[in-house]
Coordinates of C-alpha atoms in Angstrom, one line a residue:
X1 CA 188.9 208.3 123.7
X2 CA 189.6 204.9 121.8
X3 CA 192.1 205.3 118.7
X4 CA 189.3 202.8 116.9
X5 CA 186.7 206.3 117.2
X6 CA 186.8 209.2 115.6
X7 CA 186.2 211.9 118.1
X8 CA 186.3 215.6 118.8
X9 CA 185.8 217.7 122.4
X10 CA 185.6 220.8 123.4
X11 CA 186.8 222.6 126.3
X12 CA 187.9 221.1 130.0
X13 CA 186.2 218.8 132.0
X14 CA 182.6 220.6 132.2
X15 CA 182.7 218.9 128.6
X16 CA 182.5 215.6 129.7
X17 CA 179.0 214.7 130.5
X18 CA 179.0 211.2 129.3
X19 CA 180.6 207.6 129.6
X20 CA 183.7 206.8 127.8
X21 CA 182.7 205.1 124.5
X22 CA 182.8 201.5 124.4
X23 CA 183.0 199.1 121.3
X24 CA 180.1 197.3 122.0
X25 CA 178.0 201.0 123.1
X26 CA 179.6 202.5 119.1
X27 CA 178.3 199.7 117.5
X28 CA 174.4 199.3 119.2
X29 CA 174.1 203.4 117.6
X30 CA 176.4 202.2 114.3
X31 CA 173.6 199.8 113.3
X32 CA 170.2 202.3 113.3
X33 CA 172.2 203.5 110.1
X34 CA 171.5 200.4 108.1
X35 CA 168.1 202.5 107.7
X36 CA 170.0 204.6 105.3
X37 CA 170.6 201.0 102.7
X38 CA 166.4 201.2 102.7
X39 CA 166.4 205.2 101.7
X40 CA 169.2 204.9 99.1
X41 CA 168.3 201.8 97.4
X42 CA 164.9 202.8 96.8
X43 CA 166.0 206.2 95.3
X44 CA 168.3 204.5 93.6
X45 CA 167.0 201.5 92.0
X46 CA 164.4 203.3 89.8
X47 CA 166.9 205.3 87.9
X48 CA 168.2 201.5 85.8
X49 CA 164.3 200.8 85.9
X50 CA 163.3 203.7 83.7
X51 CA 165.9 202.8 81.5
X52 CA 165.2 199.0 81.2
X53 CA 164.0 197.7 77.3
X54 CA 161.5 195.5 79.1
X55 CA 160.3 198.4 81.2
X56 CA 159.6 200.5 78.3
X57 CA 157.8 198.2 76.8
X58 CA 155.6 197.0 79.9
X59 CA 155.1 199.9 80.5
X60 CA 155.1 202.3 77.5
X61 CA 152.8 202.7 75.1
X62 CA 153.9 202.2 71.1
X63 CA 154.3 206.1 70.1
X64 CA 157.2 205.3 66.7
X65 CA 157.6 203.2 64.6
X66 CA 160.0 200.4 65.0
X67 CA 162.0 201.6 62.3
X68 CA 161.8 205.3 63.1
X69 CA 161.9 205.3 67.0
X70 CA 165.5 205.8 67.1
X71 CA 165.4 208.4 64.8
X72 CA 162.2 210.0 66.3
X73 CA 163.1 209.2 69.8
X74 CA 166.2 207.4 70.5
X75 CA 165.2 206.5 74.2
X76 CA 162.3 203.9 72.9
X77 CA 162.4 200.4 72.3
X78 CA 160.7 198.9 69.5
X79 CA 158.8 201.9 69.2
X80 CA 157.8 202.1 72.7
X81 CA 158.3 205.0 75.6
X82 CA 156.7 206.1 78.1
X83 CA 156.1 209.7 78.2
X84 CA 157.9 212.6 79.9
X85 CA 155.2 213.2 82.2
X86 CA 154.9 209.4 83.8
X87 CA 158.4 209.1 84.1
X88 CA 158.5 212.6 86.2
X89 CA 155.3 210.9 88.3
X90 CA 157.2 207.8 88.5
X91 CA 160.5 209.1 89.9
X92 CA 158.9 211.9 92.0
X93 CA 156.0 210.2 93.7
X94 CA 158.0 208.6 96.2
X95 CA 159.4 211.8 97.3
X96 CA 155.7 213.3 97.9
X97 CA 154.7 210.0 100.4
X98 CA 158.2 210.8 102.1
X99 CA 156.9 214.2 102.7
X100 CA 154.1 213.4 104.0
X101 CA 155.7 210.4 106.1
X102 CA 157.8 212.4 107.8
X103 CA 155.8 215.4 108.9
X104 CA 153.3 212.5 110.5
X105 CA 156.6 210.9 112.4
X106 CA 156.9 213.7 114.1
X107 CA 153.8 213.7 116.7
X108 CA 154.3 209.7 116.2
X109 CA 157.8 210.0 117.6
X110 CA 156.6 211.9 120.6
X111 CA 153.8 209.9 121.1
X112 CA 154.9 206.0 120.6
X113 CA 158.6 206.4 120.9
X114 CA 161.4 206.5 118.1
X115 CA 162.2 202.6 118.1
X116 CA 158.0 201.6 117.4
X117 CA 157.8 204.7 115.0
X118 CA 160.8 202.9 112.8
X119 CA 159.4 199.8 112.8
X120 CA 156.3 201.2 112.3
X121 CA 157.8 202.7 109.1
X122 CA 159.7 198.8 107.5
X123 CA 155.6 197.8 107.6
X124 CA 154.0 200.5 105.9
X125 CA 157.1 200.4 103.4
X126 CA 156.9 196.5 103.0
X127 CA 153.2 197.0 102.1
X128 CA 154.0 199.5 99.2
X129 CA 157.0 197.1 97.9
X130 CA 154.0 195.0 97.3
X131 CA 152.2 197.0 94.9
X132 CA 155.3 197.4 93.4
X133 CA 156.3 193.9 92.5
X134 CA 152.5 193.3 91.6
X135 CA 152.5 196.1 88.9
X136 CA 152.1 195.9 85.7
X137 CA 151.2 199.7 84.4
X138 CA 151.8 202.9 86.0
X139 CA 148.8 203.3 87.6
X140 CA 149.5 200.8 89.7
X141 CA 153.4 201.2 90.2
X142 CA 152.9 204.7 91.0
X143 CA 150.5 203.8 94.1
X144 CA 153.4 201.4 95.5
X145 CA 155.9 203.8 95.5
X146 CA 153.6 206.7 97.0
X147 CA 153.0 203.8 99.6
X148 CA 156.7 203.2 100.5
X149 CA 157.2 206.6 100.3
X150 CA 155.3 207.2 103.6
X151 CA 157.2 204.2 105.1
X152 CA 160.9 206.0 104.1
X153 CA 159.6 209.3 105.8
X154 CA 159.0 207.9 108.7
X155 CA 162.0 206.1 108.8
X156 CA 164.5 208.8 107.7
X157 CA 163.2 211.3 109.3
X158 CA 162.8 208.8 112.9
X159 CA 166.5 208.0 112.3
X160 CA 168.6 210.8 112.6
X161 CA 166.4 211.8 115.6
X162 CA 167.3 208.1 117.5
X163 CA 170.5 208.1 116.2
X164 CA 171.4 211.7 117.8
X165 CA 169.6 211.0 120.7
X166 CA 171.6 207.4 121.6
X167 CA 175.3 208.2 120.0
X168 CA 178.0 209.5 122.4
X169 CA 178.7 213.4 121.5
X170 CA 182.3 212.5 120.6
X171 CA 181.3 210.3 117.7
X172 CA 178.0 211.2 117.6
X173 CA 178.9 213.0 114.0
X174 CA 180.7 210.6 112.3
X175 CA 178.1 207.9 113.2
X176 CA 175.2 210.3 111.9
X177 CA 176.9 210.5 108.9
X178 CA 177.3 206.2 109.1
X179 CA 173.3 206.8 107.8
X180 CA 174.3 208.8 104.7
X181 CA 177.3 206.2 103.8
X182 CA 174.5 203.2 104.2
X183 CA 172.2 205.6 101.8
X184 CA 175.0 205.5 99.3
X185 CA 175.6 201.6 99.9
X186 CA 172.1 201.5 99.0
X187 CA 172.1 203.0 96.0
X188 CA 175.5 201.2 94.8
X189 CA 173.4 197.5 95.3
X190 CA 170.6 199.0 93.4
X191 CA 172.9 199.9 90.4
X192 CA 174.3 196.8 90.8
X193 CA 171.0 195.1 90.5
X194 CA 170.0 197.0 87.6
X195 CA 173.4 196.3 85.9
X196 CA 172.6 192.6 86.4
X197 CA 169.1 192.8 85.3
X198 CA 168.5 195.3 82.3
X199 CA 169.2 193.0 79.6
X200 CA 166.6 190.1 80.9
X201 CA 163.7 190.5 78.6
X202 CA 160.9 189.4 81.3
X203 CA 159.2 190.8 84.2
X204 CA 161.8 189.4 86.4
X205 CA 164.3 192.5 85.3
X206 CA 162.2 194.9 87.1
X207 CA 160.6 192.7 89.9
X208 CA 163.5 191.5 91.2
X209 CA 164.7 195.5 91.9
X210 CA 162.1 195.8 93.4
X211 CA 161.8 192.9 95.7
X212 CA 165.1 193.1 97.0
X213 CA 163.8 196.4 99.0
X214 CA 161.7 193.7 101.2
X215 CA 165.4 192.4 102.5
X216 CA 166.4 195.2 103.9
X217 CA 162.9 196.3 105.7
X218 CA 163.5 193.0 107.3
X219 CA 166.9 193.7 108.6
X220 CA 166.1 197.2 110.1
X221 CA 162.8 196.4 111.7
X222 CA 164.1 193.0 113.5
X223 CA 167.1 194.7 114.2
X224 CA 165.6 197.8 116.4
X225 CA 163.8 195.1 118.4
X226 CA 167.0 194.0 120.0
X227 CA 168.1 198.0 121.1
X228 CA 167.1 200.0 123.6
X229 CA 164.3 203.2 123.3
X230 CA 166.3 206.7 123.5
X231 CA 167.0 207.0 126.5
X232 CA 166.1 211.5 125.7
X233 CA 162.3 209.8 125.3
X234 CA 161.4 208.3 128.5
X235 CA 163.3 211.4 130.0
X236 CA 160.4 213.3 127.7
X237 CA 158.3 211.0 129.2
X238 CA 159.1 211.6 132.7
X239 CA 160.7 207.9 133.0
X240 CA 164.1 208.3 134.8
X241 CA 164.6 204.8 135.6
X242 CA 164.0 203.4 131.9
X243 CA 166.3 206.2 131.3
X244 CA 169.1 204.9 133.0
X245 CA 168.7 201.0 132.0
X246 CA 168.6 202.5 128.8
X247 CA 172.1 204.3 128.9
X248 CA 173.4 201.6 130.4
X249 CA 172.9 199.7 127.5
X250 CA 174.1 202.1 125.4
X251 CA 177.0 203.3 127.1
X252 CA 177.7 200.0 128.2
X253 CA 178.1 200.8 132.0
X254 CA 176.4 199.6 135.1
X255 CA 172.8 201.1 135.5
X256 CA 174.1 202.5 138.8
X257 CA 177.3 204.2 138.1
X258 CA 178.4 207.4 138.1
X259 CA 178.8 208.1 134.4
X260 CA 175.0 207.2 134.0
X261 CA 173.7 208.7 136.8
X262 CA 175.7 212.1 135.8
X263 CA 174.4 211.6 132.2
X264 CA 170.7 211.1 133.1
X265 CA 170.8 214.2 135.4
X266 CA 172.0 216.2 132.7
X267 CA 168.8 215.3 130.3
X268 CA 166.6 215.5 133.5
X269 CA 167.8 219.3 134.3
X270 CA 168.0 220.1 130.7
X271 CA 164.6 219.2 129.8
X272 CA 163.3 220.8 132.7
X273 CA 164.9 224.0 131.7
X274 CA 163.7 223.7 128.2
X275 CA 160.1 223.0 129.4
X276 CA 160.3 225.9 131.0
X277 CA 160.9 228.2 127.9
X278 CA 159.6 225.6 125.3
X279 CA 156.4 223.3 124.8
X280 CA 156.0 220.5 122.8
X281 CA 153.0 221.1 120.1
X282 CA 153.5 222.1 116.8
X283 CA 153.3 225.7 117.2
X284 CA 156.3 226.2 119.2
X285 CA 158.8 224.9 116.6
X286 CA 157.6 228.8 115.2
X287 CA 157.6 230.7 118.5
X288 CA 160.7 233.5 118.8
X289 CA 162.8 236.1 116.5
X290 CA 164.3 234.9 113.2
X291 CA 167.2 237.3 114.2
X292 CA 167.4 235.2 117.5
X293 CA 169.7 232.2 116.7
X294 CA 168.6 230.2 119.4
X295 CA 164.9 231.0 118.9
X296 CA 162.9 227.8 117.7
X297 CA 162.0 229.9 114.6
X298 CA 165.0 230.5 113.5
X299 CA 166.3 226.7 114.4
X300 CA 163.4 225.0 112.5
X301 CA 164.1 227.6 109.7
X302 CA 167.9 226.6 109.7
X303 CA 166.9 222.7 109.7
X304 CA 164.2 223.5 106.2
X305 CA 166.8 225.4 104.6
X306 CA 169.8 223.0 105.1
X307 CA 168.0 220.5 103.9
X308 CA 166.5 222.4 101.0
X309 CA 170.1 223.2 99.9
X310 CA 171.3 219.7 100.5
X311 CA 168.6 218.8 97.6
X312 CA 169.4 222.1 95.5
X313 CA 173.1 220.4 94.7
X314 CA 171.8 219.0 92.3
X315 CA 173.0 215.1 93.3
X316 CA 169.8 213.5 93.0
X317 CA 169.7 214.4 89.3
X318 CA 172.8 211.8 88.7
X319 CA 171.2 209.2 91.1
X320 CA 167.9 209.5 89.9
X321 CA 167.8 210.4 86.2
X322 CA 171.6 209.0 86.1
X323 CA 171.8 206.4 83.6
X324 CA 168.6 208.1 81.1
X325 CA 170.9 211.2 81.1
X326 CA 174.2 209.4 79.9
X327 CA 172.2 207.9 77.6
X328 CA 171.1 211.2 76.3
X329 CA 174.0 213.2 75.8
X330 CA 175.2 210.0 73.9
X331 CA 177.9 208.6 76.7
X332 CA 178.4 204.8 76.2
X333 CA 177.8 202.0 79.1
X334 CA 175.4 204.6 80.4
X335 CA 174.3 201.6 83.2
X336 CA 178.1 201.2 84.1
X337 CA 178.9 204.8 84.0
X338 CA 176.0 204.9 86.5
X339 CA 177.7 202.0 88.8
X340 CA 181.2 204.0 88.6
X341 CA 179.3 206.8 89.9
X342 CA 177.8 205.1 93.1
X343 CA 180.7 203.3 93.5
X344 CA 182.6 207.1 94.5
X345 CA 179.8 208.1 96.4
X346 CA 180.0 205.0 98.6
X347 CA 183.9 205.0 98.5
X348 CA 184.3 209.0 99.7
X349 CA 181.4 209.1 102.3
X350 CA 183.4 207.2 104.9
X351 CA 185.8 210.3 104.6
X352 CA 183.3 212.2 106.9
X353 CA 183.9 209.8 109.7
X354 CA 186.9 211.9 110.0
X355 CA 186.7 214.8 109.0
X356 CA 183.1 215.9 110.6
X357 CA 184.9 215.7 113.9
X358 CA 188.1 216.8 113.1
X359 CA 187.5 219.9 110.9
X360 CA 183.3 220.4 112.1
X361 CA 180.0 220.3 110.2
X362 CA 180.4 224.0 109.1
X363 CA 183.8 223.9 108.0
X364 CA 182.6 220.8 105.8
X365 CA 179.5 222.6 104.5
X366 CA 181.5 225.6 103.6
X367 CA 184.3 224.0 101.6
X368 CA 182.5 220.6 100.6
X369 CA 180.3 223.9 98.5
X370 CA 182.8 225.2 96.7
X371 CA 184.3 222.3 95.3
X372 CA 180.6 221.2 93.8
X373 CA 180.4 224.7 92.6
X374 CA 183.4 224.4 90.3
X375 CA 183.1 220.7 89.2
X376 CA 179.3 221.7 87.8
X377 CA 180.4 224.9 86.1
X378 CA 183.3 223.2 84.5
X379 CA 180.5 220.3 83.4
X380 CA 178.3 223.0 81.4
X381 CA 181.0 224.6 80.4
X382 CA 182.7 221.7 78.6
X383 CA 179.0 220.5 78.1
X384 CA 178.4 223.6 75.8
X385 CA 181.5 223.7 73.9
X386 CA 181.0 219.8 72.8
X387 CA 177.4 220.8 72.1
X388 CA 179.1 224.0 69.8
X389 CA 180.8 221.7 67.7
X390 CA 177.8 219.5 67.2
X391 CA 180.0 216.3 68.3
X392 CA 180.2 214.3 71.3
X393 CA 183.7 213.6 71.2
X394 CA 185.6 210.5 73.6
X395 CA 187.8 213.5 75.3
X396 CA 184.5 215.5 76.0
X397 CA 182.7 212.6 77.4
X398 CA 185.6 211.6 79.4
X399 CA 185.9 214.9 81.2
X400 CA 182.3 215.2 82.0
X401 CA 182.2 211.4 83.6
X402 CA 185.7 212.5 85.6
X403 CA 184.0 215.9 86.6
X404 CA 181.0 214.3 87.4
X405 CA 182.3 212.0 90.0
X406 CA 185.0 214.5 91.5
X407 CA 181.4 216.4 92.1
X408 CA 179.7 213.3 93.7
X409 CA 182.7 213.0 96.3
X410 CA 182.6 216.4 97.0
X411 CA 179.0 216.0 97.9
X412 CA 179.9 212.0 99.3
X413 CA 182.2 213.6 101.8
X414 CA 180.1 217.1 102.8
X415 CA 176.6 217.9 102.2
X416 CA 175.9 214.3 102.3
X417 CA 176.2 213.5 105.8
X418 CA 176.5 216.7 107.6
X419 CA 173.3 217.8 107.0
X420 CA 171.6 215.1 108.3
X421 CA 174.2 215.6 111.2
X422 CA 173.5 219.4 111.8
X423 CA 169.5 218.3 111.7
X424 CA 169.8 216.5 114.5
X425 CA 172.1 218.4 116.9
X426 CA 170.1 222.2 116.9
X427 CA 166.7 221.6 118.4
X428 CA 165.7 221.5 121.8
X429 CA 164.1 218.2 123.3
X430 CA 160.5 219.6 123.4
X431 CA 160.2 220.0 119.6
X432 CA 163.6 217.7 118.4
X433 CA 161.5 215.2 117.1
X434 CA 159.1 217.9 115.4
X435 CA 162.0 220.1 114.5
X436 CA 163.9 217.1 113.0
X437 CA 160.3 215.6 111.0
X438 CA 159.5 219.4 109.3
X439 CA 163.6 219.7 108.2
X440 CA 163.2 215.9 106.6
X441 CA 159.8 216.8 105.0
X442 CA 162.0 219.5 103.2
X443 CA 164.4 217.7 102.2
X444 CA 161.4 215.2 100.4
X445 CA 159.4 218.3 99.2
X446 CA 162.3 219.7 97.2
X447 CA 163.5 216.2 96.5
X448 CA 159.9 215.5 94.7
X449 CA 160.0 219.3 93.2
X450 CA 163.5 218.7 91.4
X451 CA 162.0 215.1 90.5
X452 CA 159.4 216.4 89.1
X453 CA 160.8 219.3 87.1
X454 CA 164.1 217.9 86.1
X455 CA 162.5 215.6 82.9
X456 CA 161.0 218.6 81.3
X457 CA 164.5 220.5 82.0
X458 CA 166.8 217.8 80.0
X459 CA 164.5 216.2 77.7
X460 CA 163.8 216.6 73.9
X461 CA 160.7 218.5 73.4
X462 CA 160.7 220.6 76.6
X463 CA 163.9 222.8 77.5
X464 CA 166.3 219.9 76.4
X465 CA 169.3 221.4 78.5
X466 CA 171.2 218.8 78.4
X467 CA 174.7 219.3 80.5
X468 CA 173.3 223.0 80.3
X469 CA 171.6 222.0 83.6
X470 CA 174.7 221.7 85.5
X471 CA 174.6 225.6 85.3
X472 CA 172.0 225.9 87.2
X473 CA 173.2 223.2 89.7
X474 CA 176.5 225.4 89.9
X475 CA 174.2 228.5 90.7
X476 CA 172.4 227.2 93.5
X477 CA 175.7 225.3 95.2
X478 CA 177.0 229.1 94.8
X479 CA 173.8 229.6 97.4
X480 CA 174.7 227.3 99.4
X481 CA 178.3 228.8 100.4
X482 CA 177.3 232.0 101.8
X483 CA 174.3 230.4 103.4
X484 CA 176.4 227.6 105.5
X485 CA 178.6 230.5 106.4
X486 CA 176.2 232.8 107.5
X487 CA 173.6 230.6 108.9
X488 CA 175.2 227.4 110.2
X489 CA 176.6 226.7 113.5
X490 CA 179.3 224.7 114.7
X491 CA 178.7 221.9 116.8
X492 CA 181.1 219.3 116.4
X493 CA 181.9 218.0 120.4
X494 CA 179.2 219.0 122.3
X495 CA 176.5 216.6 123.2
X496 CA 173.0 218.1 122.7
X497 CA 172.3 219.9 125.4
X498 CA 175.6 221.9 125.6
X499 CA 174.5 223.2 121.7
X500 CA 171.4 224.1 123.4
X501 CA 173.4 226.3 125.5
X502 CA 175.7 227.5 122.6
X503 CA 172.8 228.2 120.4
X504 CA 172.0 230.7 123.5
X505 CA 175.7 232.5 123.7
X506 CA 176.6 232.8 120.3
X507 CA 176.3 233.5 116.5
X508 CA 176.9 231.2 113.8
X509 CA 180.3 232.4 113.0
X510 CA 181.3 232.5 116.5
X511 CA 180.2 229.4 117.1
X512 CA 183.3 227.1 116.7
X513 CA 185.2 229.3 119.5
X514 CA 182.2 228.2 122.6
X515 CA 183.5 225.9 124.9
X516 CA 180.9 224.4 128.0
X517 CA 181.3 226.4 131.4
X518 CA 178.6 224.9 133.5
X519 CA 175.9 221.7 133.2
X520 CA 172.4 221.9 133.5
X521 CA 172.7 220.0 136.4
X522 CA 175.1 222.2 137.9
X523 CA 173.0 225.5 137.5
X524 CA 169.7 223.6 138.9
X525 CA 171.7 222.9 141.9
X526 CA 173.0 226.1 142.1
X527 CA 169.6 228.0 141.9
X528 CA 168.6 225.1 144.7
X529 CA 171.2 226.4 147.2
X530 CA 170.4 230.2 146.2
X531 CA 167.0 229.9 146.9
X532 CA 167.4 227.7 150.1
X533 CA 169.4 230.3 151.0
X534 CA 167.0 233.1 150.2
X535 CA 164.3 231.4 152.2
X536 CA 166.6 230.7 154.9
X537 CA 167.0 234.4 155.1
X538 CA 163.8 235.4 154.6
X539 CA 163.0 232.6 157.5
X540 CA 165.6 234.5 159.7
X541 CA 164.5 238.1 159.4
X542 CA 160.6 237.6 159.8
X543 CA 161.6 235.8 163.1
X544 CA 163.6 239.1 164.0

């Protein structure tokens, strides 16, 4: 393995099932995780939006007086807000067209290929960036980001399921978690844009947010043009030879060597096995035990929950409602507070391109848990003292901006990436793009759940919990340490159809210990030669 890679292996040679990695083969899978820039600015952009003077007023109605609003609600301007419930629509909409974007990916993925289904996604996604820029009340914002919202689920949910399917198993981890670090790039330039742009007093301070989404559409959809269809598809598709050309390009070897003809073997004698025990359509990704770790049940249920957790950390809250929250709990520079804290997420996420494959996905899950844990208890707890002595004091406000992005690298550098990483290593072939598509759709359903509920949990007039909330985000990261322990498999150094195998021979926690002892292609020609030999001998005695 290079020294450029980060890598990890298991075992002896029955490991090896693949080319060596090449520089050119790393970075043809590096750039499907540009994807992630589309996913995270969008998220991320609307937080500075919501918090805009211009916005409010465009898009508010007059509810104080101008003298008065600060007193009566010191979120308006000039007397105008909009209210509690648009700005929950607002935020959350996107994550309900994401749901229902991804689930539809799924059969698309099977039935067009991953590559088209991507692309497919940048022009549905381009068409709701339209409404947005053209809007000029909520009723018609909220359309445009429902719009785009399909295009992201198609795309994030088509992405980890190329990307896992084209990246060599040694990095294959650390370049799945490449999407997550372009998802916080993507939300760093849209807090960047919003910095830039919140004080303009024209249409131009929200438009040009939202235009800038069209750029990087653009980039991803002429960009997949130029790579090659996973090669796992055509084998789907019972197209060897595409196959092939297409590892070739990827592993950048000759179409006839030996690496790529042992490699496209291995997916040939795989998927026949798992076509033999599994079936495409949407009901198998429910057949089998949920005691049976390798049942499709219990893998689809793994893939829901992890994502589900992933959302119950509670990091969308800063990256959504971000900046409006600072504000509220009466932290100054609430937009540059907000840059600081995208900054860290983009800054510790390239720490999983190491660690993923040095210390696994569980181990990260496990530990990367804790440490939210503590950081969001110690935020409500210093959260509720301050709010005991009715003062926000410097020292107080310091300590829940430091504690607030000590959480966000915890998360940066764990939950971030390696759930999208686990989501797209633990399903067979005949459902992985189904398997993948209904574990994304999570991920938008709870995303759009905590959107919607989170306004009515911090703001004045409802619950107004203030850093109070960052109890129950402490809570539910307590969850998600005995769930990544119990549940989660390792899989670091295996390529995807040796953790089919594991799946089969182990439990979660004994997972890390499994090393490869035969190839799919080994046991097919084994059974060959046994039952050659059988009818051989069968042949022999009827002639006796």
């Amino acid at each position: 393995m290079p020294s450029w890679a980060p890598s990890s292996s298991r075992g002896n040679e029955l490991s090896r099932v693949e080319a060596p990695v090449t520089i050119r083969g790393y970075l043809l899978c590096v750039f499907a995780a540009f994807g992630g820039i589309l996913f995270g600015y969008d998220s991320g952009y609307i937080s500075g939006v919501l918090a805009m003077n211009f916005f409010k007023q465009e898009f508010g109605r007059k509810r104080y007086s101008a003298n008065a609003g600060a007193v009566d609600n010191p979120d308006a301007y000039n007397g105008f807000i909009y209210d509690t419930w648009q700005k929950s629509l607002i935020t959350s909409i996107l994550s309900a067209g994401t749901f229902f974007g991804a689930l539809f990916a799924g059969s698309l993925a099977d039935w067009v290929g991953r590559r088209s289904t991507i692309i497919s996604g940048c022009v549905v996604f381009s068409a709701g960036v339209v409404l947005q820029v053209a809007s000029t009340t909520v009723g018609m914002l909220v359309p445009g980001r429902l719009v785009a919202g399909v295009g992201v689920g198609f795309v994030s949910a088509v992405i980890i399921l190329y990307m896992s399917e084209i990246a060599p198993k040694a990095v294959r981890g650390a370049i799945v978690s490449g999407y997550q670090f372009c998802i916080t790039i993507g939300l760093l330039l849209a807090a960047v844009v919003d910095q830039s742009m919140h004080k303009d007093m024209t249409s131009r301070s929200y438009r040009i947010p939202m235009a800038i989404q069209f750029l990087w559409a653009l980039i991803l959809g002429i960009g997949l043009f130029f790579l090659p269809e996973s090669p796992r598809y055509y084998v789907k598709k019972d197209r060897f030879n595409d196959a092939a050309r297409s590892l070739s390009i990827l592993r950048g070897q000759h179409v006839d060597s030996v690496y790529v003809r042992e490699e496209v073997d291995e997916l040939i004698a795989s998927h026949r096995y798992e076509m033999e025990n599994t079936h495409p359509g949407w009901g198998n990704c429910f057949r089998g035990s949920i005691w049976d770790s390798a049942s499709n049940l219990r893998r689809v249920l793994l893939g829901v929950a992890l994502q589900m957790m992933q959302q119950w950390t509670g990091v969308n809250f800063i990256f959504y409602y971000g900046t409006t929250f600072f504000q509220h709990v009466g932290v100054k520079n609430a937009f540059l507070i907000a840059m600081i804290t995208t900054a860290v997420n983009v800054l510790s996420t390239p720490i999983s391109f190491w660690t993923i494959e040095k210390f696994g996905r569980r181990t990260l899950l496990i530990y990367g848990a804790i440490g939210m844990a503590m950081c969001e208890f110690l935020i409500a707890i210093v959260g509720a003292a301050t709010h005991a002595n009715s003062h926000t004091s410097t020292a107080s406000g310091y300590v829940l901006i430091i504690f607030t992005c000590i959480y966000i690298f915890f998360f940066a550098s764990t939950w971030g990436p390696a759930a999208w990483v686990v989501i797209g290593e633990v399903f067979p072939l005949p459902i992985r793009a189904k398997g993948v598509a209904l574990s994304t759709a999570s991920n938008w359903l709870w995303n759009f759940v905590i959107g919607q509920i989170t306004p009515y949990m911090v703001d004045k007039g409802y619950a107004d919990m203030g850093t109070n909330v960052f109890f129950v985000w402490g809570s539910t990261c307590a969850l998600c340490i005995a769930f990544a322990y119990f549940f989660v498999p390792e899989t670091k150094g295996l390529s995807l159809e040796q953790v089919d195998r594991m799946l089969h021979e182990t439990t979660p926690r004994t997972s890390a210990k499994w090393v490869p002892h035969t190839t799919y292609a080994n046991a097919v020609s084994r059974d060959d030669s046994e039952k050659t030999a059988a009818q051989a001998a069968e042949h022999q005695d009827s002639t006796v």
